[in-house]
Short mmCIF file of C-alpha atoms (C1' of nucleotides) in Angstrom, two decimals:
data_model
loop_
_atom_site.label_atom_id
_atom_site.label_comp_id
_atom_site.label_asym_id
_atom_site.label_seq_id
_atom_site.Cartn_x
_atom_site.Cartn_y
_atom_site.Cartn_z
CA MET K 249 -25.21 -43.31 6.23
CA TRP K 250 -24.89 -40.08 9.21
CA LYS K 251 -26.89 -39.33 11.58
CA ILE K 252 -28.03 -36.11 12.91
CA CYS K 253 -25.01 -35.66 15.74
CA TRP K 254 -22.50 -33.23 14.48
CA GLY K 255 -18.78 -33.60 15.38
CA ASN K 256 -19.32 -30.68 17.84
CA GLY K 257 -21.67 -32.58 19.68
CA VAL K 258 -24.90 -30.99 19.42
CA PRO K 259 -27.62 -33.47 20.83
CA THR K 260 -30.33 -35.13 19.24
CA ALA K 261 -32.91 -33.83 21.77
CA ASN K 262 -31.82 -30.47 19.76
CA PHE K 263 -34.18 -31.57 17.07
CA ILE K 264 -37.48 -32.16 16.40
CA SER K 265 -39.80 -34.37 13.99
CA ILE K 266 -42.25 -33.15 11.77
CA GLY K 267 -45.03 -34.62 13.96
CA GLN K 268 -43.62 -33.01 17.21
CA LEU K 269 -43.46 -29.56 15.61
CA ALA K 270 -46.90 -30.04 14.31
CA LYS K 271 -48.26 -30.49 17.93
CA ARG K 272 -46.35 -27.88 19.42
CA THR K 273 -47.87 -25.34 16.99
CA GLY K 274 -51.12 -26.74 16.13
CA VAL K 275 -50.16 -26.71 12.45
CA ALA K 276 -50.83 -29.84 10.60
CA VAL K 277 -47.99 -31.75 9.28
CA SER K 278 -49.61 -31.31 5.81
CA ALA K 279 -49.32 -27.53 6.21
CA LEU K 280 -45.59 -27.63 7.38
CA ARG K 281 -44.50 -29.62 4.93
CA PHE K 282 -46.07 -26.87 2.38
CA TYR K 283 -44.52 -24.10 4.27
CA GLU K 284 -41.18 -25.68 3.32
CA GLU K 285 -42.08 -25.91 -0.63
CA LYS K 286 -42.69 -22.28 -0.10
CA GLY K 287 -39.29 -21.50 1.44
CA LEU K 288 -40.54 -20.75 5.35
CA LEU K 289 -38.93 -23.65 6.55
CA ASN K 290 -35.23 -25.45 5.75
CA PRO K 291 -35.47 -28.23 7.80
CA LEU K 292 -32.33 -30.64 8.25
CA ARG K 293 -32.93 -34.24 7.10
CA SER K 294 -32.21 -37.63 9.34
CA GLY K 295 -30.14 -40.56 7.80
CA GLY K 296 -33.38 -41.88 6.46
CA ASN K 297 -34.61 -38.46 4.83
CA GLN K 298 -36.76 -37.88 7.46
CA ARG K 299 -37.54 -33.78 8.52
CA ARG K 300 -35.39 -32.32 11.34
CA TYR K 301 -36.29 -29.29 12.91
CA LEU K 302 -34.87 -26.55 15.25
CA ARG K 303 -36.39 -26.04 18.25
CA SER K 304 -36.64 -22.28 17.27
CA ASP K 305 -38.63 -23.33 14.37
CA ILE K 306 -41.48 -23.38 16.99
CA ARG K 307 -41.26 -19.81 17.34
CA ARG K 308 -40.64 -19.59 13.45
CA VAL K 309 -43.95 -21.18 12.73
CA SER K 310 -45.96 -18.97 15.66
CA PHE K 311 -44.35 -15.78 13.69
CA VAL K 312 -45.99 -17.46 10.42
CA LEU K 313 -49.17 -17.93 12.23
CA ILE K 314 -49.35 -14.22 13.78
CA ALA K 315 -48.30 -12.79 10.70
CA GLN K 316 -51.23 -14.90 8.98
CA LYS K 317 -53.51 -13.61 11.43
CA LEU K 318 -52.22 -10.04 10.81
CA GLY K 319 -53.16 -10.43 7.16
CA LEU K 320 -49.93 -11.18 5.52
CA GLY K 321 -49.80 -13.76 2.88
CA LEU K 322 -46.97 -16.65 2.89
CA ALA K 323 -44.72 -14.88 0.63
CA GLU K 324 -44.74 -12.11 2.24
CA ILE K 325 -44.24 -13.67 5.40
CA GLU K 326 -40.90 -15.27 3.87
CA GLU K 327 -39.76 -12.11 3.14
CA HIS K 328 -39.77 -10.72 6.73
CA LEU K 329 -38.14 -14.17 7.67
CA ALA K 330 -35.59 -13.96 5.45
CA GLY K 331 -34.02 -11.94 7.84
CA LEU K 332 -33.25 -14.39 9.84
CA PRO K 333 -30.37 -16.27 10.39
CA GLU K 334 -30.04 -19.85 9.01
CA GLY K 335 -29.08 -22.83 10.47
CA ARG K 336 -28.46 -20.71 14.06
CA ASN K 337 -31.24 -20.26 16.67
CA PRO K 338 -32.36 -16.54 16.02
CA THR K 339 -31.51 -13.99 18.73
CA LEU K 340 -34.02 -11.80 20.54
CA GLU K 341 -32.74 -8.88 18.52
CA ASP K 342 -32.94 -10.70 15.20
CA TRP K 343 -36.89 -11.15 15.81
CA ARG K 344 -37.28 -7.66 16.92
CA LYS K 345 -36.06 -6.51 13.89
CA ILE K 346 -38.35 -8.31 11.87
CA SER K 347 -40.93 -7.60 13.76
CA ARG K 348 -40.71 -3.69 13.79
CA ALA K 349 -40.41 -3.71 10.01
CA MET K 350 -43.72 -6.08 10.24
CA ARG K 351 -45.45 -3.43 12.68
CA GLU K 352 -45.20 -0.77 9.94
CA GLN K 353 -47.43 -2.72 7.30
CA ILE K 354 -49.73 -3.49 10.08
CA ASP K 355 -50.16 0.01 11.01
CA ALA K 356 -50.52 0.68 7.51
CA ARG K 357 -53.09 -1.90 7.05
CA ILE K 358 -55.10 -0.75 9.91
CA THR K 359 -55.00 2.77 8.93
CA LEU K 360 -56.36 1.69 5.69
CA LEU K 361 -59.14 -0.37 6.90
CA ASN K 362 -60.18 2.77 9.55
CA ARG K 363 -60.52 5.37 6.80
CA THR K 364 -62.21 2.98 4.49
CA ARG K 365 -64.45 2.50 7.36
CA ASN K 366 -65.17 6.08 7.97
CA GLN K 367 -65.51 6.58 4.46
CA LEU K 368 -68.16 4.03 4.24
CA ASP K 369 -70.08 5.60 7.15
CA GLN K 370 -70.21 9.02 5.21
CA CYS K 371 -71.04 7.79 1.97
CA ILE K 372 -73.96 5.65 3.62
CA GLY K 373 -75.19 8.86 5.88
CA CYS K 374 -75.17 10.96 2.76
CA GLY K 375 -76.47 8.36 0.29
CA CYS K 376 -73.72 8.79 -2.11
CA LEU K 377 -72.98 5.40 -2.59
CA SER K 378 -72.66 5.78 -6.41
CA LEU K 379 -69.17 5.31 -8.53
CA THR K 380 -68.97 8.86 -9.71
CA LYS K 381 -69.23 10.85 -6.51
CA CYS K 382 -68.21 8.44 -3.70
CA GLN K 383 -64.46 9.02 -2.22
CA LEU K 384 -64.24 5.58 -1.76
CA TYR K 385 -63.31 5.14 -5.30
CA ASN K 386 -60.65 7.69 -5.91
CA LYS K 387 -58.41 5.67 -8.60
CA ASP K 388 -55.62 5.64 -5.58
CA ASP K 389 -57.91 3.81 -3.49
CA LYS K 390 -58.58 1.04 -6.11
CA LEU K 391 -57.35 -2.91 -5.61
CA GLY K 392 -54.51 -3.45 -7.55
CA LEU K 393 -54.83 -5.68 -10.77
CA LYS K 394 -52.08 -7.51 -10.97
CA GLY K 395 -53.07 -10.63 -13.35
CA PRO K 396 -55.02 -13.27 -12.71
CA GLY K 397 -55.92 -14.80 -9.55
CA PRO K 398 -57.84 -13.50 -5.94
CA ARG K 399 -57.18 -10.05 -5.44
CA ALA K 400 -55.32 -9.26 -1.80
CA VAL K 401 -57.63 -8.92 0.92
CA LEU K 402 -57.14 -5.36 2.48
CA ASP K 403 -54.82 -4.80 -0.24
CA MET P 145 -90.96 -12.52 -28.00
CA TRP P 146 -91.40 -9.94 -25.89
CA LYS P 147 -88.73 -6.72 -24.87
CA ILE P 148 -88.40 -5.29 -21.68
CA CYS P 149 -91.05 -2.95 -21.34
CA TRP P 150 -93.76 -3.61 -19.13
CA GLY P 151 -97.52 -3.00 -19.09
CA ASN P 152 -96.94 -0.37 -16.61
CA GLY P 153 -94.90 1.49 -19.23
CA VAL P 154 -91.51 1.22 -17.36
CA PRO P 155 -89.20 2.87 -19.33
CA THR P 156 -86.20 0.71 -21.20
CA ALA P 157 -83.99 3.61 -20.00
CA ASN P 158 -84.00 2.30 -16.39
CA PHE P 159 -82.41 -0.97 -17.55
CA ILE P 160 -78.72 -1.19 -18.45
CA SER P 161 -76.74 -3.84 -20.03
CA ILE P 162 -73.69 -5.78 -18.42
CA GLY P 163 -71.37 -3.93 -20.75
CA GLN P 164 -72.44 -0.70 -19.12
CA LEU P 165 -72.76 -1.99 -15.95
CA ALA P 166 -69.11 -2.80 -16.02
CA LYS P 167 -68.26 0.66 -17.04
CA ARG P 168 -69.97 2.54 -14.54
CA THR P 169 -68.57 0.43 -11.91
CA GLY P 170 -65.15 -0.28 -13.30
CA VAL P 171 -65.75 -4.30 -12.83
CA ALA P 172 -64.92 -6.73 -15.68
CA VAL P 173 -68.01 -8.42 -17.30
CA SER P 174 -66.80 -11.73 -15.90
CA ALA P 175 -66.67 -10.71 -12.73
CA LEU P 176 -70.06 -9.44 -12.90
CA ARG P 177 -71.41 -12.92 -14.15
CA PHE P 178 -69.52 -14.59 -11.59
CA TYR P 179 -71.43 -12.12 -8.75
CA GLU P 180 -74.36 -13.42 -10.08
CA GLU P 181 -73.42 -17.11 -10.08
CA LYS P 182 -72.80 -16.09 -6.55
CA GLY P 183 -76.26 -14.93 -5.99
CA LEU P 184 -75.11 -11.07 -5.13
CA LEU P 185 -76.83 -10.16 -8.52
CA ASN P 186 -80.10 -10.71 -10.01
CA PRO P 187 -80.60 -9.34 -13.46
CA LEU P 188 -83.46 -9.52 -15.54
CA ARG P 189 -83.33 -11.08 -18.86
CA SER P 190 -83.94 -9.27 -22.28
CA GLY P 191 -85.82 -11.33 -24.92
CA GLY P 192 -82.93 -12.33 -26.83
CA ASN P 193 -81.38 -13.84 -23.34
CA GLN P 194 -79.01 -10.43 -22.34
CA ARG P 195 -78.95 -9.54 -18.48
CA ARG P 196 -80.58 -6.22 -18.13
CA TYR P 197 -79.99 -4.55 -15.05
CA LEU P 198 -81.39 -2.01 -12.52
CA ARG P 199 -79.96 1.21 -12.15
CA SER P 200 -79.71 0.74 -8.38
CA ASP P 201 -77.49 -2.34 -9.28
CA ILE P 202 -74.56 0.08 -9.61
CA ARG P 203 -75.13 1.11 -5.98
CA ARG P 204 -75.47 -2.98 -5.18
CA VAL P 205 -71.83 -3.66 -6.88
CA SER P 206 -70.16 -0.44 -5.29
CA PHE P 207 -71.52 -1.63 -2.00
CA VAL P 208 -69.54 -4.87 -3.31
CA LEU P 209 -66.27 -3.60 -3.93
CA ILE P 210 -66.01 -1.41 -0.53
CA ALA P 211 -67.23 -4.53 1.60
CA GLN P 212 -64.42 -6.66 -0.30
CA LYS P 213 -62.16 -3.78 0.46
CA LEU P 214 -62.93 -4.32 4.08
CA GLY P 215 -62.17 -7.53 3.85
CA LEU P 216 -65.16 -9.37 3.70
CA GLY P 217 -65.72 -12.75 1.29
CA LEU P 218 -68.35 -12.70 -1.45
CA ALA P 219 -70.55 -15.32 0.85
CA GLU P 220 -70.44 -12.75 3.65
CA ILE P 221 -71.45 -10.05 1.44
CA GLU P 222 -74.67 -11.87 0.12
CA GLU P 223 -75.58 -12.30 3.49
CA HIS P 224 -75.88 -8.62 3.69
CA LEU P 225 -77.30 -8.08 0.33
CA ALA P 226 -80.04 -10.56 1.51
CA GLY P 227 -81.48 -7.77 3.45
CA LEU P 228 -82.23 -5.52 0.33
CA PRO P 229 -85.12 -5.52 -1.40
CA GLU P 230 -85.73 -8.05 -4.78
CA GLY P 231 -86.90 -5.94 -7.61
CA ARG P 232 -87.03 -2.53 -6.35
CA ASN P 233 -84.85 -0.02 -5.63
CA PRO P 234 -83.53 -0.08 -2.28
CA THR P 235 -84.31 2.87 -0.23
CA LEU P 236 -81.66 5.34 1.61
CA GLU P 237 -83.08 3.62 4.59
CA ASP P 238 -82.27 0.21 3.21
CA TRP P 239 -78.93 0.61 2.64
CA ARG P 240 -78.04 2.31 5.97
CA LYS P 241 -79.81 -0.69 7.96
CA ILE P 242 -77.21 -3.21 6.52
CA SER P 243 -74.30 -0.80 6.58
CA ARG P 244 -74.99 -0.14 9.93
CA ALA P 245 -74.98 -4.38 10.28
CA MET P 246 -71.71 -4.38 8.86
CA ARG P 247 -69.96 -1.60 10.40
CA GLU P 248 -70.13 -3.78 13.52
CA GLN P 249 -68.30 -6.75 11.90
CA ILE P 250 -65.65 -4.02 10.54
CA ASP P 251 -65.01 -2.71 13.87
CA ALA P 252 -64.60 -6.47 15.79
CA ARG P 253 -62.19 -6.86 12.99
CA ILE P 254 -59.98 -3.65 13.40
CA THR P 255 -60.30 -4.27 17.17
CA LEU P 256 -58.70 -7.76 16.74
CA LEU P 257 -56.33 -6.42 14.26
CA ASN P 258 -55.48 -3.88 16.83
CA ARG P 259 -55.02 -6.28 19.44
CA THR P 260 -53.04 -8.90 18.01
CA ARG P 261 -50.68 -6.27 17.00
CA ASN P 262 -50.47 -4.99 20.44
CA GLN P 263 -49.70 -8.77 21.54
CA LEU P 264 -47.27 -9.11 19.02
CA ASP P 265 -45.30 -5.66 20.45
CA GLN P 266 -45.76 -7.62 24.01
CA CYS P 267 -44.21 -10.97 22.44
CA ILE P 268 -41.63 -9.70 21.02
CA GLY P 269 -40.23 -7.04 23.51
CA CYS P 270 -40.30 -10.17 26.01
CA GLY P 271 -39.05 -12.65 23.85
CA CYS P 272 -41.79 -15.40 24.78
CA LEU P 273 -42.89 -15.63 20.96
CA SER P 274 -43.66 -19.31 22.18
CA LEU P 275 -46.71 -21.26 21.81
CA THR P 276 -46.76 -22.30 25.15
CA LYS P 277 -46.50 -19.27 26.87
CA CYS P 278 -47.98 -16.72 24.42
CA GLN P 279 -51.07 -15.08 24.72
CA LEU P 280 -51.64 -14.66 20.88
CA TYR P 281 -52.26 -18.77 20.87
CA ASN P 282 -54.89 -18.80 23.47
CA LYS P 283 -57.02 -21.23 22.21
CA ASP P 284 -60.35 -18.59 21.79
CA ASP P 285 -58.15 -16.47 19.34
CA LYS P 286 -56.93 -19.86 17.16
CA LEU P 287 -57.97 -19.70 13.37
CA GLY P 288 -61.40 -21.83 12.79
CA LEU P 289 -60.42 -24.81 11.42
CA LYS P 290 -64.30 -25.69 8.97
CA GLY P 291 -62.85 -28.10 6.69
CA PRO P 292 -60.39 -28.07 3.81
CA GLY P 293 -59.51 -25.13 2.06
CA PRO P 294 -57.61 -22.15 3.08
CA ARG P 295 -58.58 -20.55 6.20
CA ALA P 296 -60.16 -17.04 6.56
CA VAL P 297 -57.64 -14.21 6.66
CA LEU P 298 -58.25 -12.36 10.22
CA ASP P 299 -60.76 -14.70 10.91
"C1'" DG H 189 -79.85 -7.67 -45.38
"C1'" DC H 190 -75.10 -7.61 -43.80
"C1'" DT H 191 -71.59 -6.38 -40.84
"C1'" DT H 192 -69.85 -5.75 -36.10
"C1'" DG H 193 -69.27 -5.50 -31.76
"C1'" DA H 194 -71.69 -6.92 -27.43
"C1'" DC H 195 -73.76 -10.40 -25.67
"C1'" DC H 196 -74.75 -15.55 -24.39
"C1'" DT H 197 -72.81 -20.45 -22.10
"C1'" DC H 198 -69.57 -23.81 -20.50
"C1'" DA H 199 -65.51 -25.89 -19.48
"C1'" DA H 200 -60.42 -24.76 -18.33
"C1'" DC H 201 -57.17 -22.24 -16.00
"C1'" DT H 202 -55.21 -18.92 -12.61
"C1'" DT H 203 -53.23 -17.94 -7.27
"C1'" DA H 204 -53.31 -19.16 -2.57
"C1'" DG H 205 -53.18 -22.24 1.02
"C1'" DC H 206 -53.78 -26.09 1.99
"C1'" DT H 207 -55.97 -31.38 2.67
"C1'" DT H 208 -56.56 -35.92 0.94
"C1'" DG H 209 -55.00 -40.74 -1.10
"C1'" DA H 210 -52.16 -43.95 -3.17
"C1'" DG H 211 -48.08 -46.54 -2.17
"C1'" DG H 212 -43.76 -46.81 -0.29
"C1'" DT H 213 -39.79 -46.57 3.72
"C1'" DT H 214 -38.09 -45.27 8.76
"C1'" DG H 215 -37.47 -46.02 13.51
"C1'" DC H 216 -38.74 -47.71 17.61
"C1'" DA H 217 -40.17 -51.05 21.04
"C1'" DT H 218 -40.98 -55.60 22.27
"C1'" DA O 107 -37.11 -59.48 13.88
"C1'" DT O 108 -41.40 -57.91 13.63
"C1'" DG O 109 -44.95 -55.07 13.82
"C1'" DC O 110 -46.89 -50.58 13.91
"C1'" DA O 111 -47.06 -45.47 14.05
"C1'" DA O 112 -44.79 -41.94 12.10
"C1'" DC O 113 -42.63 -40.86 8.32
"C1'" DC O 114 -41.59 -39.68 2.88
"C1'" DT O 115 -43.20 -38.34 -2.19
"C1'" DC O 116 -46.01 -36.94 -5.71
"C1'" DA O 117 -50.69 -36.32 -7.89
"C1'" DA O 118 -54.76 -34.71 -7.04
"C1'" DG O 119 -58.66 -31.92 -5.10
"C1'" DC O 120 -60.72 -28.38 -2.69
"C1'" DT O 121 -62.26 -22.78 -1.94
"C1'" DA O 122 -62.26 -17.98 -3.14
"C1'" DA O 123 -62.66 -14.72 -6.84
"C1'" DG O 124 -62.04 -14.22 -10.91
"C1'" DT O 125 -60.27 -14.68 -16.22
"C1'" DT O 126 -59.57 -16.78 -21.02
"C1'" DG O 127 -61.24 -18.90 -24.68
"C1'" DA O 128 -64.13 -21.41 -27.84
"C1'" DG O 129 -67.99 -21.33 -30.37
"C1'" DG O 130 -72.72 -19.63 -30.94
"C1'" DT O 131 -76.31 -15.62 -30.71
"C1'" DC O 132 -77.99 -10.43 -30.79
"C1'" DA O 133 -78.71 -6.00 -31.88
"C1'" DA O 134 -78.05 -2.06 -34.33
"C1'" DG O 135 -75.77 0.71 -37.58
"C1'" DC O 136 -75.22 1.22 -43.01
#
DNA sequence: GCTTGACCTCAACTTAGCTTGAGGTTGCAT
DNA sequence: ATGCAACCTCAAGCTAAGTTGAGGTCAAGC
């Protein structure tokens, strides 16, 4: 049986339990376990099989929340997080890099939203709210139909 | 057994079948039945229990598609549509009214998205991506927790 | 009158993002 | 050494927005 205190003397205080992570992020314990299942978190385990998180995981979870707020799905978020180093705390530059990539996605989303709204204005204004004429229904603007299940919001 | 041709002589041609509505809107037949279940459509029935839609339901479905694209859920969309008259074709003014109301929701959404993105920029820039300091986590900005189930995107 | 495609209902399944509950274990304080 | 909260796993359930399939009916052309 081993405890979470490695040879190089990393103090136990650097690790936090799932309950503490939950308190600091406002995310439910069950959700944190769910995120792990989805590959968003990779905590270590204590001798008794309890999850032990790095302090930087608080930031990681924060990032997940922000990204969700911006409309990204967990799978997309995981792709972004994959750019971060495993095990060690990410540097500021690491974070900047992935947030730059994300910014582009967000900008595209905002642009699309703006455009759609403007078209709505036009269509309602001119009374053409019908499929045959309305610009809103150009094929390249349609929602992607990738198999069953719910469609992505704001695709 | 009666057919859909009322005493006042409304021509049958004014009504369309579910298959035709599906073709004109690009929405699957199963989805149209689902929308009905959710109260978004209220078709009449033929003598043989088949759905008969008003021509204006094409526009109604178009509106649903646009609103979805703008990030609204079916329940929200239904609330908007509740402002339309039952049975008769809505006028242009009817449509303008509800789309104005919707525009406000959309604008709010875009504003929130923009603000969140800008805060992300700041937070990443200054390295403060942590719950205690970061503006992104002011309480009034948090996702609402209304019971179980998935949280609304961009709430 | 018969066939065929479009339609009907109802139940079960899908994905995303979780929560809830049952039944059992850990870890820390006294 | 004991008690209790916090932890563990695994299974089932929830909502949204639909799809898929089984088993049966309707309507229209030949």
